[in-house]
């Protein structure tokens, strides 16, 4: 794990990283980066200062995830609902996005990270949009971690867009009248197609909600909500989240591995089993 080489000998972070089970590192982590405003408020600073501090965390967490061997990291940077905020704050967020993309390209290249946006990014102001596309192009051949930046993102929009794509394709192929949609068809047309589904969904700042993020993809993600505000979410906090994830027992609707096999004498539920017999066997 590359992360170990970077953590100071005898540091708490290093001890925690060493205690992780290498075979159970999540393939995909998704993060709702919340709490910039509250972080600033606590310090008597304008909200902008919180967003600026949040950018530094994006930098650190992208590198730490890449060094941990995470295959995909999806960061919720701006929701389709965030346009409801005051114009000045929204404008500031686009400026910060451009600043991040321009300043961090070299780091993304050094870490072999491929950046891709998800969300209806065509609606961004032209300069932010251009910077985003240019970073996507510049990193498109990188083979390391995939960084999905969710910008002007809404999970419901994403699903609607996927369904409309399926309909358009069927119209072009002339088989609309025979079209039957299945889960694979939808998954493949989501903007996260190509990344494994998130194993771990982290939300900072304590809010127990999903806020229209990756509704389809998180069907079986493990949820980790921390009271830590995003600008305070450092490598140590990330390692705590991964450590917590490794303690979870993922069952995907099945049974726990540690439970004995179901009682063998339960009769098969065939039609031959009468109601009375069935009732007895289930007692
Ligand atoms: C998250 O921090 C950043 C964005 C949504 C862009 P907030 O700005 O939502 O911070 P709080 O929730 O007001 O503290
Ligand atoms: C979710 O945070 C969106 C992002 C982190 C980009 P919000 O602050 O917008 O969520 P709500 O409004 O508290 O649900
Ligand atoms: Mg918020």
CSV table of C-alpha atoms in Angstrom, one decimal, residues 95-263:
chain,number,residue,atom,x,y,z
A,95,UNK,CA,-14.4,29.8,-9.4
A,96,UNK,CA,-13.1,27.3,-6.8
A,97,UNK,CA,-13.8,24.4,-9.2
A,98,UNK,CA,-11.7,26.1,-11.9
A,99,UNK,CA,-9.0,26.9,-9.3
A,100,UNK,CA,-8.9,23.2,-8.2
A,101,UNK,CA,-8.8,21.8,-11.7
A,102,UNK,CA,-6.0,24.1,-12.8
A,103,UNK,CA,-3.9,23.7,-9.7
A,104,UNK,CA,-4.3,20.0,-9.2
A,105,UNK,CA,-3.8,18.7,-12.8
A,106,UNK,CA,-0.2,18.0,-12.1
A,107,UNK,CA,-1.1,16.0,-8.9
A,108,UNK,CA,-3.7,14.0,-10.8
A,109,UNK,CA,-1.2,13.1,-13.4
A,110,UNK,CA,1.4,12.2,-10.9
A,111,UNK,CA,-1.0,9.9,-9.1
A,112,UNK,CA,-2.3,8.5,-12.4
A,113,UNK,CA,-5.9,9.5,-11.5
A,114,UNK,CA,-8.5,9.7,-14.2
A,115,UNK,CA,-11.0,12.5,-13.6
A,116,UNK,CA,-14.5,12.3,-15.0
A,117,UNK,CA,-17.5,14.4,-14.2
A,118,UNK,CA,-21.0,13.0,-13.6
A,119,UNK,CA,-24.0,15.3,-13.7
A,120,UNK,CA,-25.5,17.7,-16.2
A,121,UNK,CA,-22.3,19.6,-16.6
A,122,UNK,CA,-23.3,21.3,-19.9
A,123,UNK,CA,-25.3,23.7,-17.7
A,124,UNK,CA,-22.1,25.0,-16.0
A,125,UNK,CA,-20.8,28.5,-16.8
A,126,UNK,CA,-18.6,28.2,-20.0
A,127,UNK,CA,-15.2,28.7,-18.3
A,128,UNK,CA,-15.8,26.1,-15.6
A,129,UNK,CA,-17.2,23.7,-18.2
A,130,UNK,CA,-14.2,24.1,-20.5
A,131,UNK,CA,-11.7,23.6,-17.6
A,132,UNK,CA,-13.6,20.5,-16.6
A,133,UNK,CA,-13.5,19.0,-20.1
A,134,UNK,CA,-9.9,19.9,-20.5
A,135,UNK,CA,-9.0,18.1,-17.3
A,136,UNK,CA,-11.0,15.1,-18.4
A,137,UNK,CA,-9.2,15.0,-21.7
A,138,UNK,CA,-5.8,15.5,-20.0
A,139,UNK,CA,-6.3,12.6,-17.6
A,140,UNK,CA,-8.3,10.3,-19.9
A,141,UNK,CA,-5.3,7.9,-20.4
A,142,UNK,CA,-4.5,7.6,-16.7
A,143,UNK,CA,-4.9,4.0,-15.5
A,144,UNK,CA,-5.1,4.5,-11.7
A,145,UNK,CA,-8.0,5.5,-9.6
A,146,UNK,CA,-11.1,6.9,-11.3
A,147,UNK,CA,-12.3,10.1,-9.8
A,148,UNK,CA,-15.9,10.8,-10.5
A,149,UNK,CA,-16.7,14.4,-9.7
A,150,UNK,CA,-20.5,14.9,-9.3
A,151,UNK,CA,-21.3,18.4,-10.4
A,152,UNK,CA,-24.8,19.7,-11.1
A,153,UNK,CA,-25.7,16.1,-10.2
A,154,UNK,CA,-29.0,14.6,-9.3
A,155,UNK,CA,-29.5,10.8,-9.1
A,156,UNK,CA,-33.1,11.2,-10.4
A,157,UNK,CA,-31.9,13.2,-13.4
A,158,UNK,CA,-29.3,10.5,-14.1
A,159,UNK,CA,-31.9,7.7,-14.1
A,160,UNK,CA,-34.3,9.7,-16.3
A,161,UNK,CA,-31.4,10.4,-18.7
A,162,UNK,CA,-30.5,6.7,-18.8
A,163,UNK,CA,-34.1,5.7,-19.6
A,164,UNK,CA,-34.3,8.4,-22.3
A,165,UNK,CA,-31.1,7.1,-23.8
A,166,UNK,CA,-32.5,3.6,-23.9
A,167,UNK,CA,-35.7,4.9,-25.6
A,168,UNK,CA,-33.7,6.9,-28.1
A,169,UNK,CA,-31.5,3.8,-29.0
A,170,UNK,CA,-34.6,1.7,-29.4
A,171,UNK,CA,-36.2,4.3,-31.7
A,172,UNK,CA,-33.1,4.4,-33.8
A,173,UNK,CA,-32.9,0.6,-34.0
A,174,UNK,CA,-36.6,0.5,-34.8
A,175,UNK,CA,-37.5,-1.9,-32.0
A,176,UNK,CA,-39.3,0.5,-29.6
A,177,UNK,CA,-42.5,-1.5,-29.7
A,178,UNK,CA,-40.7,-4.6,-28.4
A,179,UNK,CA,-38.5,-2.9,-25.9
A,180,UNK,CA,-38.2,-4.5,-22.4
A,181,UNK,CA,-35.9,-2.7,-20.0
A,182,UNK,CA,-33.8,-4.6,-17.5
A,183,UNK,CA,-31.4,-3.5,-14.7
A,184,UNK,CA,-28.3,-4.1,-16.7
A,185,UNK,CA,-29.5,-1.8,-19.5
A,186,UNK,CA,-30.1,1.0,-17.0
A,187,UNK,CA,-26.8,0.4,-15.1
A,188,UNK,CA,-24.8,0.6,-18.3
A,189,UNK,CA,-26.3,3.9,-19.2
A,190,UNK,CA,-25.7,5.6,-15.9
A,191,UNK,CA,-22.8,8.0,-15.8
A,192,UNK,CA,-20.9,5.8,-13.3
A,193,UNK,CA,-20.9,2.9,-15.8
A,194,UNK,CA,-17.5,1.3,-15.7
A,195,UNK,CA,-16.9,1.8,-12.0
A,196,UNK,CA,-17.9,-0.9,-9.6
A,197,UNK,CA,-20.9,0.0,-7.4
A,198,UNK,CA,-19.9,2.0,-4.2
A,199,UNK,CA,-19.1,-0.3,-1.3
A,200,UNK,CA,-18.9,2.5,1.1
A,201,UNK,CA,-20.9,5.8,1.2
A,202,UNK,CA,-19.5,8.4,3.6
A,203,UNK,CA,-21.4,11.6,4.6
A,204,UNK,CA,-19.7,14.2,6.6
A,205,UNK,CA,-21.4,16.6,9.0
A,206,UNK,CA,-23.9,14.2,10.5
A,207,UNK,CA,-26.9,14.6,8.3
A,208,UNK,CA,-28.8,11.3,7.9
A,209,UNK,CA,-29.8,11.7,4.3
A,210,UNK,CA,-28.8,10.9,0.8
A,211,UNK,CA,-29.7,14.3,-0.8
A,212,UNK,CA,-30.3,12.8,-4.3
A,213,UNK,CA,-26.9,11.1,-4.6
A,214,UNK,CA,-26.3,7.8,-6.5
A,215,UNK,CA,-29.7,6.5,-5.6
A,216,UNK,CA,-29.4,3.5,-8.0
A,217,UNK,CA,-25.8,2.6,-7.3
A,218,UNK,CA,-25.9,2.6,-3.5
A,219,UNK,CA,-28.4,-0.2,-3.2
A,220,UNK,CA,-26.0,-2.2,-1.1
A,221,UNK,CA,-23.4,0.3,-0.1
A,222,UNK,CA,-22.4,0.5,3.6
A,223,UNK,CA,-23.3,3.8,5.1
A,224,UNK,CA,-20.9,5.8,7.3
A,225,UNK,CA,-22.1,9.1,8.7
A,226,UNK,CA,-19.6,11.1,10.7
A,227,UNK,CA,-20.2,14.4,12.6
A,228,UNK,CA,-16.8,15.6,11.3
A,229,UNK,CA,-17.3,18.6,9.0
A,230,UNK,CA,-15.8,18.2,5.5
A,231,UNK,CA,-13.0,20.7,6.0
A,232,UNK,CA,-11.8,18.6,9.0
A,233,UNK,CA,-12.1,15.2,7.2
A,234,UNK,CA,-8.5,14.2,6.9
A,235,UNK,CA,-6.6,11.0,6.1
A,236,UNK,CA,-7.1,9.7,9.7
A,237,UNK,CA,-10.9,10.2,9.3
A,238,UNK,CA,-10.8,8.3,6.0
A,239,UNK,CA,-9.0,5.5,7.6
A,240,UNK,CA,-11.5,5.3,10.5
A,241,UNK,CA,-14.3,5.0,7.9
A,242,UNK,CA,-12.5,2.2,6.1
A,243,UNK,CA,-11.8,0.5,9.4
A,244,UNK,CA,-15.5,0.7,10.3
A,245,UNK,CA,-16.4,-0.6,6.8
A,246,UNK,CA,-14.2,-3.6,7.4
A,247,UNK,CA,-16.1,-4.6,10.5
A,248,UNK,CA,-19.4,-4.7,8.7
A,249,UNK,CA,-20.9,-8.0,7.6
A,250,UNK,CA,-22.3,-7.6,4.1
A,251,UNK,CA,-25.1,-10.0,3.4
A,252,UNK,CA,-26.7,-8.7,0.2
A,253,UNK,CA,-30.0,-10.2,1.3
A,254,UNK,CA,-28.4,-13.6,2.0
A,255,UNK,CA,-27.5,-15.1,5.3
A,256,UNK,CA,-24.6,-14.4,7.6
A,257,UNK,CA,-21.6,-16.7,6.9
A,258,UNK,CA,-21.3,-17.3,10.7
A,259,UNK,CA,-24.9,-18.7,10.9
A,260,UNK,CA,-25.4,-22.5,10.7
A,261,UNK,CA,-27.1,-23.8,7.6
A,262,UNK,CA,-30.9,-23.6,7.7
A,263,UNK,CA,-32.6,-26.5,9.4
